[in-house]
PDB file of C-alpha atoms in Angstrom:
ATOM      1  CA  MET A  17       0.000   0.000   0.000  1.00 45.00           C
ATOM      2  CA  ALA A  18       2.029   2.898  -1.285  1.00 52.00           C
ATOM      3  CA  GLY A  19       1.437   6.145   0.564  1.00 67.00           C
ATOM      4  CA  SER A  20      -0.341   4.660   3.556  1.00 88.00           C
ATOM      5  CA  ALA A  21       2.133   6.167   6.033  1.00 90.00           C
ATOM      6  CA  SER A  22       1.780   9.638   4.530  1.00 90.00           C
ATOM      7  CA  GLU A  23      -2.006   9.235   4.478  1.00 91.00           C
ATOM      8  CA  ALA A  24      -1.969   8.319   8.166  1.00 93.00           C
ATOM      9  CA  VAL A  25       0.143  11.387   8.923  1.00 94.00           C
ATOM     10  CA  LEU A  26      -2.323  13.637   7.081  1.00 94.00           C
ATOM     11  CA  VAL A  27      -5.281  12.172   8.978  1.00 94.00           C
ATOM     12  CA  GLY A  28      -3.411  12.510  12.271  1.00 94.00           C
ATOM     13  CA  LEU A  29      -2.394  16.098  11.600  1.00 95.00           C
ATOM     14  CA  GLY A  30      -6.003  16.982  10.921  1.00 95.00           C
ATOM     15  CA  ALA A  31      -7.393  14.989  13.836  1.00 95.00           C
ATOM     16  CA  ILE A  32      -5.393  16.697  16.565  1.00 95.00           C
ATOM     17  CA  PRO A  33      -6.819  20.221  16.088  1.00 95.00           C
ATOM     18  CA  GLY A  34     -10.280  18.814  15.304  1.00 94.00           C
ATOM     19  CA  ALA A  35     -10.442  16.904  18.587  1.00 93.00           C
ATOM     20  CA  TRP A  36      -9.066  19.916  20.483  1.00 94.00           C
ATOM     21  CA  LEU A  37     -11.690  22.200  18.948  1.00 92.00           C
ATOM     22  CA  ARG A  38     -14.460  19.745  19.866  1.00 89.00           C
ATOM     23  CA  LEU A  39     -13.256  19.735  23.472  1.00 88.00           C
ATOM     24  CA  LYS A  40     -13.196  23.534  23.570  1.00 89.00           C
ATOM     25  CA  VAL A  41     -16.616  24.011  21.968  1.00 86.00           C
ATOM     26  CA  VAL A  42     -18.391  21.368  24.058  1.00 82.00           C
ATOM     27  CA  ASN A  43     -16.827  22.606  27.302  1.00 81.00           C
ATOM     28  CA  HIS A  44     -17.560  26.237  26.369  1.00 80.00           C
ATOM     29  CA  PHE A  45     -21.277  25.537  26.007  1.00 73.00           C
ATOM     30  CA  GLU A  46     -21.564  23.347  29.105  1.00 70.00           C
ATOM     31  CA  PRO A  47     -22.148  26.221  31.581  1.00 66.00           C
ATOM     32  CA  MET A  48     -24.616  27.939  29.215  1.00 63.00           C
ATOM     33  CA  VAL A  49     -26.924  25.062  28.376  1.00 58.00           C
ATOM     34  CA  PRO A  50     -28.487  22.585  30.772  1.00 59.00           C
ATOM     35  CA  LYS A  51     -26.996  19.539  29.051  1.00 68.00           C
ATOM     36  CA  LYS A  52     -23.604  18.946  27.504  1.00 71.00           C
ATOM     37  CA  HIS A  53     -25.240  17.154  24.576  1.00 81.00           C
ATOM     38  CA  TRP A  54     -26.138  20.455  22.879  1.00 83.00           C
ATOM     39  CA  GLY A  55     -22.431  21.242  22.499  1.00 85.00           C
ATOM     40  CA  THR A  56     -21.956  17.825  20.926  1.00 89.00           C
ATOM     41  CA  PHE A  57     -24.965  18.527  18.694  1.00 91.00           C
ATOM     42  CA  LEU A  58     -23.358  21.785  17.542  1.00 90.00           C
ATOM     43  CA  VAL A  59     -19.966  20.278  16.653  1.00 93.00           C
ATOM     44  CA  ASN A  60     -21.632  17.364  14.868  1.00 95.00           C
ATOM     45  CA  VAL A  61     -23.771  19.708  12.755  1.00 96.00           C
ATOM     46  CA  LEU A  62     -20.781  21.926  11.943  1.00 95.00           C
ATOM     47  CA  ALA A  63     -18.773  18.863  10.937  1.00 96.00           C
ATOM     48  CA  CYS A  64     -21.647  17.610   8.750  1.00 97.00           C
ATOM     49  CA  PHE A  65     -21.769  20.924   6.898  1.00 97.00           C
ATOM     50  CA  ALA A  66     -18.009  21.120   6.489  1.00 96.00           C
ATOM     51  CA  LEU A  67     -17.609  17.525   5.362  1.00 95.00           C
ATOM     52  CA  GLY A  68     -20.322  18.000   2.747  1.00 96.00           C
ATOM     53  CA  LEU A  69     -18.499  21.107   1.553  1.00 95.00           C
ATOM     54  CA  VAL A  70     -15.080  19.412   1.438  1.00 93.00           C
ATOM     55  CA  LEU A  71     -16.393  16.388  -0.449  1.00 92.00           C
ATOM     56  CA  ALA A  72     -18.228  18.541  -2.998  1.00 93.00           C
ATOM     57  CA  LEU A  73     -15.178  20.739  -3.536  1.00 90.00           C
ATOM     58  CA  ASN A  74     -13.082  17.617  -3.959  1.00 89.00           C
ATOM     59  CA  GLU A  75     -15.428  16.422  -6.711  1.00 88.00           C
ATOM     60  CA  THR A  76     -15.901  19.743  -8.501  1.00 86.00           C
ATOM     61  CA  CYS A  77     -12.411  21.207  -8.172  1.00 82.00           C
ATOM     62  CA  SER A  78     -10.404  18.012  -8.464  1.00 72.00           C
ATOM     63  CA  ALA A  79      -8.710  18.729  -5.152  1.00 65.00           C
ATOM     64  CA  SER A  80      -6.016  16.367  -4.046  1.00 72.00           C
ATOM     65  CA  THR A  81      -6.898  13.369  -1.918  1.00 78.00           C
ATOM     66  CA  GLY A  82      -4.617  14.868   0.724  1.00 86.00           C
ATOM     67  CA  ILE A  83      -7.098  17.664   1.434  1.00 87.00           C
ATOM     68  CA  VAL A  84      -9.884  15.146   1.964  1.00 89.00           C
ATOM     69  CA  LEU A  85      -7.692  13.099   4.301  1.00 92.00           C
ATOM     70  CA  LEU A  86      -6.406  16.111   6.240  1.00 93.00           C
ATOM     71  CA  MET A  87      -9.661  18.053   6.516  1.00 93.00           C
ATOM     72  CA  GLY A  88     -12.466  15.586   5.824  1.00 92.00           C
ATOM     73  CA  VAL A  89     -11.239  12.470   7.594  1.00 92.00           C
ATOM     74  CA  GLY A  90      -8.833  14.060  10.070  1.00 94.00           C
ATOM     75  CA  PHE A  91     -10.140  17.437  11.193  1.00 95.00           C
ATOM     76  CA  PHE A  92     -13.891  17.117  10.668  1.00 94.00           C
ATOM     77  CA  GLY A  93     -13.873  13.411  11.507  1.00 92.00           C
ATOM     78  CA  SER A  94     -12.405  14.142  14.934  1.00 93.00           C
ATOM     79  CA  LEU A  95     -14.485  17.291  15.414  1.00 92.00           C
ATOM     80  CA  SER A  96     -17.663  15.213  15.165  1.00 93.00           C
ATOM     81  CA  THR A  97     -18.359  12.360  17.522  1.00 88.00           C
ATOM     82  CA  PHE A  98     -20.935   9.654  17.055  1.00 91.00           C
ATOM     83  CA  SER A  99     -19.869   7.709  20.139  1.00 90.00           C
ATOM     84  CA  THR A 100     -20.392  10.687  22.460  1.00 87.00           C
ATOM     85  CA  PHE A 101     -23.734  11.359  20.805  1.00 91.00           C
ATOM     86  CA  ALA A 102     -24.820   7.747  21.460  1.00 93.00           C
ATOM     87  CA  VAL A 103     -23.675   7.801  25.092  1.00 91.00           C
ATOM     88  CA  GLU A 104     -25.431  11.123  25.684  1.00 90.00           C
ATOM     89  CA  LEU A 105     -28.644   9.607  24.293  1.00 93.00           C
ATOM     90  CA  LEU A 106     -28.187   6.622  26.577  1.00 94.00           C
ATOM     91  CA  ASN A 107     -27.672   8.926  29.564  1.00 91.00           C
ATOM     92  CA  GLU A 108     -30.913  10.756  28.781  1.00 93.00           C
ATOM     93  CA  LEU A 109     -32.778   7.447  28.496  1.00 96.00           C
ATOM     94  CA  ARG A 110     -31.280   6.174  31.762  1.00 96.00           C
ATOM     95  CA  ALA A 111     -32.377   9.425  33.444  1.00 95.00           C
ATOM     96  CA  GLY A 112     -35.949   8.816  32.279  1.00 97.00           C
ATOM     97  CA  GLN A 113     -35.783  11.620  29.701  1.00 94.00           C
ATOM     98  CA  ALA A 114     -37.122   9.685  26.719  1.00 97.00           C
ATOM     99  CA  ILE A 115     -38.625  12.771  25.055  1.00 96.00           C
ATOM    100  CA  THR A 116     -35.335  14.677  25.319  1.00 92.00           C
ATOM    101  CA  ALA A 117     -33.467  11.683  23.894  1.00 94.00           C
ATOM    102  CA  LEU A 118     -35.934  11.401  21.015  1.00 96.00           C
ATOM    103  CA  VAL A 119     -35.737  15.124  20.210  1.00 94.00           C
ATOM    104  CA  LEU A 120     -31.943  15.016  20.332  1.00 94.00           C
ATOM    105  CA  ALA A 121     -31.767  11.926  18.116  1.00 96.00           C
ATOM    106  CA  LEU A 122     -34.216  13.205  15.508  1.00 97.00           C
ATOM    107  CA  ALA A 123     -32.774  16.728  15.511  1.00 96.00           C
ATOM    108  CA  SER A 124     -29.229  15.415  15.153  1.00 96.00           C
ATOM    109  CA  ILE A 125     -30.117  13.259  12.178  1.00 96.00           C
ATOM    110  CA  ALA A 126     -32.361  15.796  10.434  1.00 98.00           C
ATOM    111  CA  VAL A 127     -30.204  18.874  11.019  1.00 98.00           C
ATOM    112  CA  GLY A 128     -27.012  16.921  10.296  1.00 97.00           C
ATOM    113  CA  LEU A 129     -28.415  15.729   6.988  1.00 98.00           C
ATOM    114  CA  LEU A 130     -29.585  19.232   6.075  1.00 98.00           C
ATOM    115  CA  ALA A 131     -26.204  20.692   7.033  1.00 98.00           C
ATOM    116  CA  SER A 132     -24.408  18.085   4.913  1.00 97.00           C
ATOM    117  CA  ALA A 133     -26.684  18.845   1.963  1.00 98.00           C
ATOM    118  CA  LEU A 134     -26.161  22.586   2.388  1.00 98.00           C
ATOM    119  CA  GLY A 135     -22.385  22.204   2.494  1.00 97.00           C
ATOM    120  CA  TYR A 136     -22.459  19.892  -0.493  1.00 97.00           C
ATOM    121  CA  GLY A 137     -24.726  22.254  -2.416  1.00 97.00           C
ATOM    122  CA  ILE A 138     -22.455  25.213  -1.748  1.00 96.00           C
ATOM    123  CA  GLY A 139     -19.411  23.163  -2.719  1.00 94.00           C
ATOM    124  CA  THR A 140     -20.869  22.053  -6.012  1.00 94.00           C
ATOM    125  CA  HIS A 141     -21.582  25.653  -7.013  1.00 90.00           C
ATOM    126  CA  ALA A 142     -18.142  26.969  -6.080  1.00 75.00           C
TER     127      ALA A 142
END
């Protein structure tokens, strides 16, 4: 597999600031909103938009695969977090907050999909 080490480096270089930014954003919103899951919701939606944009730009502008690995897989992949989202849903269910869990789940999927489509749409018209 030629290039796999350089691809791993690109993903890693993107992942470090993406994970750091997620930590900062989620912790920043924690004192302002009653549940930490809204910070996770925000970073996931931002990452959905940005990944849609990066993938569309990659298709329309013939960007190098390195940009997709660095930004798409690395940065935005580590900015978003499905595992935290799932655990936060579980915590709401365990706390007897089924309605909150349902709203969070449906909003995350619907808004994430819309954000991805918006990013992709903007990227295809760039």
